[in-house]
Short mmCIF file of C-alpha atoms in Angstrom, two decimals:
data_model
loop_
_atom_site.label_atom_id
_atom_site.label_comp_id
_atom_site.label_asym_id
_atom_site.label_seq_id
_atom_site.Cartn_x
_atom_site.Cartn_y
_atom_site.Cartn_z
CA MET S 1021 -6.84 -36.44 10.34
CA SER S 1022 -4.51 -38.35 12.84
CA PRO S 1023 -5.94 -40.80 15.67
CA SER S 1024 -5.32 -38.37 18.34
CA GLN S 1025 -7.15 -35.61 16.47
CA ARG S 1026 -9.94 -37.91 16.14
CA GLU S 1027 -10.13 -38.58 19.71
CA MET S 1028 -9.85 -35.11 20.82
CA THR S 1029 -13.15 -34.05 22.56
CA SER S 1030 -14.60 -30.67 22.76
CA SER S 1031 -13.36 -29.99 26.37
CA ASP S 1032 -9.75 -30.96 25.22
CA ARG S 1033 -9.47 -28.08 22.73
CA THR S 1034 -8.39 -24.62 23.09
CA TYR S 1035 -10.93 -22.18 21.72
CA HIS S 1036 -10.31 -18.69 20.85
CA PRO S 1037 -12.39 -16.76 23.65
CA ALA S 1038 -14.22 -14.75 20.73
CA PHE S 1039 -15.30 -18.14 19.20
CA SER S 1040 -16.21 -20.51 22.00
CA GLU S 1041 -20.17 -20.53 21.94
CA GLU S 1042 -21.18 -24.09 22.80
CA ASP S 1043 -24.16 -24.03 20.47
CA ALA S 1044 -21.92 -23.06 17.33
CA THR S 1045 -21.62 -26.39 15.56
CA ILE S 1046 -18.81 -25.73 13.27
CA VAL S 1047 -15.42 -25.87 14.70
CA LEU S 1048 -12.61 -24.47 12.41
CA THR S 1049 -8.83 -25.33 13.45
CA SER S 1050 -5.90 -23.21 12.63
CA SER S 1051 -2.73 -24.59 11.50
CA ASP S 1052 -1.23 -23.76 14.89
CA GLY S 1053 -3.94 -25.62 17.02
CA ILE S 1054 -6.44 -22.83 17.83
CA HIS S 1055 -10.11 -23.59 17.49
CA TYR S 1056 -13.08 -21.32 16.37
CA ARG S 1057 -16.58 -22.23 16.94
CA LEU S 1058 -18.78 -20.53 14.37
CA HIS S 1059 -22.59 -21.08 13.41
CA PRO S 1060 -23.19 -22.77 10.09
CA PHE S 1061 -25.38 -19.73 8.96
CA THR S 1062 -22.46 -17.31 9.56
CA LEU S 1063 -20.09 -19.33 7.39
CA ARG S 1064 -22.66 -20.24 4.81
CA THR S 1065 -23.76 -16.57 4.10
CA THR S 1066 -20.22 -14.99 4.15
CA SER S 1067 -18.20 -17.42 2.26
CA GLY S 1068 -18.81 -18.95 -1.02
CA PHE S 1069 -16.25 -21.62 -0.07
CA PHE S 1070 -18.05 -22.66 3.12
CA ARG S 1071 -21.52 -22.42 1.47
CA ASP S 1072 -20.53 -25.31 -0.83
CA MET S 1073 -18.85 -27.28 2.07
CA ILE S 1074 -21.21 -26.89 4.88
CA SER S 1075 -24.55 -28.94 4.77
CA LEU S 1076 -27.69 -27.54 6.40
CA PRO S 1077 -28.90 -29.32 9.77
CA GLN S 1078 -30.84 -32.47 9.04
CA LYS S 1079 -34.27 -33.24 10.61
CA SER S 1080 -35.51 -36.55 11.76
CA ALA S 1081 -39.18 -37.70 12.88
CA SER S 1082 -39.44 -38.33 16.69
CA GLU S 1083 -41.82 -41.08 17.93
CA ALA S 1084 -44.46 -38.60 18.74
CA GLY S 1085 -44.43 -37.46 15.13
CA ASP S 1086 -42.80 -34.19 15.83
CA THR S 1087 -39.62 -33.08 14.19
CA LYS S 1088 -36.30 -32.05 15.76
CA THR S 1089 -33.17 -30.85 14.31
CA ILE S 1090 -30.10 -33.26 14.67
CA VAL S 1091 -27.18 -31.02 15.36
CA GLU S 1092 -23.78 -32.67 14.85
CA GLU S 1093 -20.54 -30.80 15.35
CA GLU S 1094 -18.49 -30.50 12.20
CA GLN S 1095 -14.71 -30.01 12.28
CA ILE S 1096 -12.61 -28.32 9.50
CA ALA S 1097 -8.98 -27.92 9.65
CA LEU S 1098 -7.50 -24.97 7.84
CA ASP S 1099 -3.94 -24.35 6.54
CA GLU S 1100 -3.93 -20.76 7.82
CA GLY S 1101 -2.37 -19.82 11.44
CA ASN S 1102 -4.46 -17.96 14.10
CA LYS S 1103 -3.01 -14.68 13.15
CA VAL S 1104 -4.54 -14.77 9.71
CA LEU S 1105 -7.83 -16.60 10.92
CA THR S 1106 -8.83 -14.38 13.99
CA PRO S 1107 -9.09 -11.04 11.96
CA LEU S 1108 -10.60 -12.78 9.06
CA LEU S 1109 -13.30 -14.51 11.11
CA LYS S 1110 -13.83 -11.51 13.32
CA MET S 1111 -14.60 -9.54 10.18
CA ILE S 1112 -17.31 -11.98 8.89
CA SER S 1113 -18.74 -12.08 12.36
CA GLY S 1114 -19.00 -8.43 12.81
CA GLN S 1115 -16.56 -8.17 15.65
CA ALA S 1116 -14.07 -5.33 16.01
CA VAL S 1117 -10.79 -5.99 14.51
CA GLU S 1118 -7.31 -4.63 15.66
CA LYS S 1119 -5.40 -2.42 13.52
CA TRP S 1120 -3.02 -3.74 11.10
CA THR S 1121 0.44 -3.90 12.18
CA SER S 1122 2.14 -4.42 8.90
CA LEU S 1123 1.25 -4.99 5.27
CA ASP S 1124 2.39 -8.51 5.41
CA GLU S 1125 -0.31 -9.20 7.99
CA MET S 1126 -3.01 -7.29 5.89
CA LYS S 1127 -1.87 -9.20 2.76
CA ASP S 1128 -2.05 -12.64 4.38
CA VAL S 1129 -5.56 -11.95 5.57
CA LEU S 1130 -6.61 -10.51 2.12
CA ASP S 1131 -5.21 -13.71 0.35
CA ALA S 1132 -7.30 -15.90 2.85
CA ALA S 1133 -10.40 -13.85 2.28
CA GLN S 1134 -9.91 -14.54 -1.54
CA LYS S 1135 -9.31 -18.20 -1.00
CA TYR S 1136 -12.47 -18.63 1.04
CA ASP S 1137 -14.37 -16.27 -1.23
CA MET S 1138 -15.36 -13.91 1.54
CA PRO S 1139 -16.42 -10.47 -0.08
CA GLY S 1140 -17.03 -8.69 3.12
CA PRO S 1141 -13.33 -8.91 4.30
CA LEU S 1142 -12.25 -8.14 0.95
CA SER S 1143 -14.25 -4.90 0.95
CA ILE S 1144 -12.85 -3.98 4.39
CA ILE S 1145 -9.24 -4.37 3.27
CA ARG S 1146 -10.02 -2.79 -0.17
CA SER S 1147 -11.20 0.31 1.80
CA THR S 1148 -7.99 0.22 3.95
CA VAL S 1149 -5.76 0.40 0.80
CA ALA S 1150 -7.50 3.52 -0.26
CA SER S 1151 -7.66 5.37 3.11
CA PRO S 1152 -5.35 8.09 4.30
CA PRO S 1153 -1.74 6.91 4.67
CA SER S 1154 -0.72 5.29 8.02
CA TYR S 1155 2.69 4.36 9.10
CA ILE S 1156 2.34 0.87 7.74
CA THR S 1157 1.32 2.08 4.08
CA LEU S 1158 4.25 4.75 4.22
CA ALA S 1159 6.75 2.21 5.33
CA ASP S 1160 6.18 0.23 2.07
CA PRO S 1161 4.27 2.33 -0.39
CA LEU S 1162 5.33 0.38 -3.41
CA ARG S 1163 4.00 -2.77 -1.78
CA LEU S 1164 0.75 -1.09 -1.19
CA TYR S 1165 0.45 -0.19 -4.86
CA ILE S 1166 1.19 -3.88 -5.87
CA ILE S 1167 -1.52 -5.23 -3.72
CA ALA S 1168 -3.93 -2.88 -5.24
CA ALA S 1169 -2.63 -3.55 -8.73
CA GLN S 1170 -2.77 -7.25 -8.27
CA HIS S 1171 -6.41 -7.06 -7.49
CA ASP S 1172 -7.18 -4.77 -10.33
CA TRP S 1173 -8.43 -2.19 -7.82
CA GLU S 1174 -7.95 0.95 -10.02
CA GLU S 1175 -8.93 3.62 -7.63
CA GLU S 1176 -7.05 2.26 -4.83
CA ALA S 1177 -4.04 1.74 -7.08
CA ARG S 1178 -4.32 5.37 -7.98
CA ALA S 1179 -4.65 6.52 -4.35
CA ALA S 1180 -1.63 4.42 -3.45
CA SER S 1181 0.53 5.78 -6.45
CA VAL S 1182 1.16 9.16 -4.70
CA HIS S 1183 3.15 7.39 -1.79
CA THR S 1184 5.40 5.89 -4.34
CA LEU S 1185 6.93 9.25 -5.49
CA GLU S 1186 9.72 9.15 -3.00
CA VAL S 1187 10.65 5.72 -4.34
CA CYS S 1188 13.47 5.46 -6.94
CA LEU S 1189 11.95 3.03 -9.57
CA TYR S 1190 15.50 2.60 -11.16
CA ASP S 1191 16.95 1.04 -7.69
CA LYS S 1192 18.27 -2.43 -8.80
CA THR S 1193 17.27 -3.80 -5.34
CA LEU S 1194 13.61 -3.27 -6.52
CA GLU S 1195 13.78 -5.33 -9.68
CA SER S 1196 12.18 -8.31 -8.21
CA VAL S 1197 9.50 -6.48 -6.51
CA LEU S 1198 8.65 -4.49 -9.72
CA HIS S 1199 8.19 -7.95 -11.52
CA GLN S 1200 5.18 -8.46 -9.25
CA VAL S 1201 3.29 -5.30 -10.71
CA PRO S 1202 0.93 -6.14 -13.51
CA SER S 1203 2.36 -4.73 -16.83
CA ALA S 1204 -0.57 -2.18 -17.31
CA TYR S 1205 0.04 -0.84 -13.66
CA LEU S 1206 3.74 -0.86 -13.93
CA LEU S 1207 3.49 1.35 -17.12
CA LYS S 1208 1.10 3.74 -15.35
CA LEU S 1209 3.57 4.00 -12.53
CA PHE S 1210 6.62 4.68 -14.75
CA ARG S 1211 4.64 7.20 -16.69
CA LEU S 1212 3.69 9.16 -13.49
CA HIS S 1213 7.17 9.37 -12.47
CA ARG S 1214 8.51 10.43 -15.77
CA VAL S 1215 5.72 12.93 -16.32
CA ARG S 1216 6.46 14.72 -13.14
CA ARG S 1217 10.10 15.03 -13.96
CA ASP S 1218 9.53 16.13 -17.38
CA LYS S 1219 6.77 18.82 -16.33
CA PHE S 1220 9.08 19.94 -13.68
CA ARG S 1221 11.87 20.55 -16.13
CA GLU S 1222 9.52 22.41 -18.36
CA TYR S 1223 8.43 24.83 -15.76
CA ILE S 1224 11.80 25.60 -14.34
CA GLU S 1225 13.17 26.35 -17.72
CA ARG S 1226 10.23 27.92 -19.35
CA ASP S 1227 10.99 30.74 -21.85
CA ASN S 1228 14.54 29.81 -22.03
CA ARG S 1229 15.18 31.07 -18.43
CA ARG S 1230 15.73 29.30 -15.20
CA PHE S 1231 13.48 29.68 -12.18
CA GLY S 1232 12.00 32.78 -13.96
CA LEU S 1233 15.38 34.44 -14.29
CA ASP S 1234 17.18 35.43 -17.18
CA ILE S 1235 20.40 33.64 -18.18
CA CYS S 1236 23.33 35.88 -18.41
CA VAL S 1237 25.25 35.01 -21.53
CA SER S 1238 28.30 36.73 -20.30
CA CYS S 1239 28.24 34.59 -17.04
CA ARG S 1240 29.12 31.70 -19.33
CA ALA S 1241 32.88 30.83 -19.49
CA GLY S 1242 33.36 29.01 -22.80
CA ASN S 1243 30.68 26.30 -23.20
CA GLN S 1244 30.34 26.03 -19.33
CA LEU S 1245 26.92 26.31 -17.96
CA THR S 1246 26.10 29.06 -15.61
CA PRO S 1247 25.34 28.36 -12.01
CA LEU S 1248 21.64 28.83 -12.36
CA GLU S 1249 21.63 26.23 -15.21
CA GLN S 1250 23.75 23.66 -13.28
CA ILE S 1251 21.41 24.06 -10.32
CA ALA S 1252 18.41 23.55 -12.45
CA ASN S 1253 20.06 20.51 -13.85
CA ARG S 1254 20.80 19.15 -10.63
CA PHE S 1255 16.97 19.67 -9.56
CA VAL S 1256 15.89 17.72 -12.68
CA MET S 1257 18.31 14.92 -11.80
CA GLU S 1258 16.75 14.61 -8.10
CA MET S 1259 13.20 14.63 -9.71
CA ASP S 1260 14.35 11.81 -12.06
CA GLN S 1261 15.37 9.60 -8.92
CA LYS S 1262 12.52 10.73 -6.44
CA PRO S 1263 9.83 12.72 -8.36
CA GLY S 1264 7.99 13.37 -5.10
CA GLY S 1265 10.43 16.47 -4.83
CA ASN S 1266 10.57 16.10 -0.86
CA PHE S 1267 14.21 16.63 -0.85
CA LEU S 1268 13.89 19.81 -2.83
CA ALA S 1269 10.78 21.13 -1.06
CA GLU S 1270 12.85 20.77 2.37
CA GLY S 1271 15.47 22.89 0.96
CA MET S 1272 18.23 20.47 1.68
CA TRP S 1273 19.75 21.75 -1.66
CA LYS S 1274 20.73 24.83 -0.05
CA GLU S 1275 23.63 22.89 1.56
CA TRP S 1276 25.09 22.04 -2.04
CA PRO S 1277 28.60 23.68 -2.63
CA LEU S 1278 27.29 24.47 -6.15
CA TYR S 1279 24.67 26.73 -4.56
CA LYS S 1280 26.37 28.04 -1.51
CA GLY S 1281 29.48 28.72 -3.06
CA ALA S 1282 28.38 30.36 -6.42
CA MET S 1283 29.43 33.85 -6.94
CA CYS S 1284 27.88 36.48 -9.13
CA PRO S 1285 30.51 37.67 -11.75
CA HIS S 1286 28.74 41.06 -12.20
CA ASN S 1287 28.62 41.66 -8.39
CA PRO S 1288 32.17 40.70 -6.89
CA GLY S 1289 31.75 39.04 -3.42
CA THR S 1290 27.99 38.61 -3.84
CA LEU S 1291 26.74 35.05 -3.55
CA LEU S 1292 24.07 33.85 -5.94
CA ALA S 1293 22.32 32.57 -2.97
CA THR S 1294 21.69 36.04 -1.87
CA LEU S 1295 20.67 37.46 -5.29
CA CYS S 1296 18.50 34.61 -6.43
CA GLY S 1297 17.75 32.36 -3.34
CA ASP S 1298 14.21 33.53 -2.84
CA LYS S 1299 13.19 33.38 -6.31
CA ILE S 1300 14.48 29.72 -6.68
CA VAL S 1301 12.65 28.89 -3.53
CA GLU S 1302 9.25 30.34 -4.78
CA ASP S 1303 9.49 28.95 -8.35
CA LEU S 1304 10.26 25.59 -6.95
CA ARG S 1305 7.47 25.50 -4.73
CA VAL S 1306 4.89 26.58 -7.63
CA ALA S 1307 6.60 23.82 -9.89
CA LEU S 1308 6.15 21.11 -7.43
CA LYS S 1309 2.46 22.17 -6.54
CA SER S 1310 1.59 22.11 -10.30
CA LEU S 1311 2.71 18.54 -11.12
CA PRO S 1312 0.20 15.48 -11.37
CA ALA S 1313 0.16 13.34 -8.12
CA THR S 1314 -1.32 9.97 -9.04
CA THR S 1315 -1.68 7.72 -12.02
#
């Protein structure tokens, strides 16, 4: 601690308004100079780290033979900034905490809760990971899965895995991110994506048909696939990249020239979309609904 820090008096400090009680004898200081007054009891009962660090108030005998508690202010400088310490200390103090604005913010507080051995904040953040999706979780679903996996939160990782289904795990830009996933959880995630693709293919190609429709051998020109087979193959390719199937469910494939321009050889002038469109849509809906959604 520098001389200027030693000489700083209580009145010179800037206290966070939620942690400024004068009878609170522990003063925590953030890396950016914000001070927090807390009672020793709060820190000792909510943090294994501070339980070992903070001593109980000492007693001394007065001249009259009575005892009184000697209360000395104890200052502790921490490495974290106020954006991390404020929500963390509010959690252990039973105060309301603002909603997370980003996964980075949540992760920083989570790391601090682990560092200071605070089970209360850890459980609160763990519940957040498993809660219904919000804009911050949907903005980076793979990161959410990684957070759960790194802490071996199986149930939370399973809940987060469904939000990764619109992420292409083969994207080279994600290589460094995927290296952060523990191997067991990474295998589960790849297995989920692969199984969805494979089961989707099995369903739309069941009984050697496509979308429940017979493949007309006479529609083949040499070894060329029929339009139905080509469309089915394109669907499987889409599911291989993003097995959530949103692209297919939203019907954007209807703009493919392969679909819009395909003609039925047995009905001159009749589009394949006119003959088979409704059946493809219904079969697609059932196929997507039947797939496993989590690891």
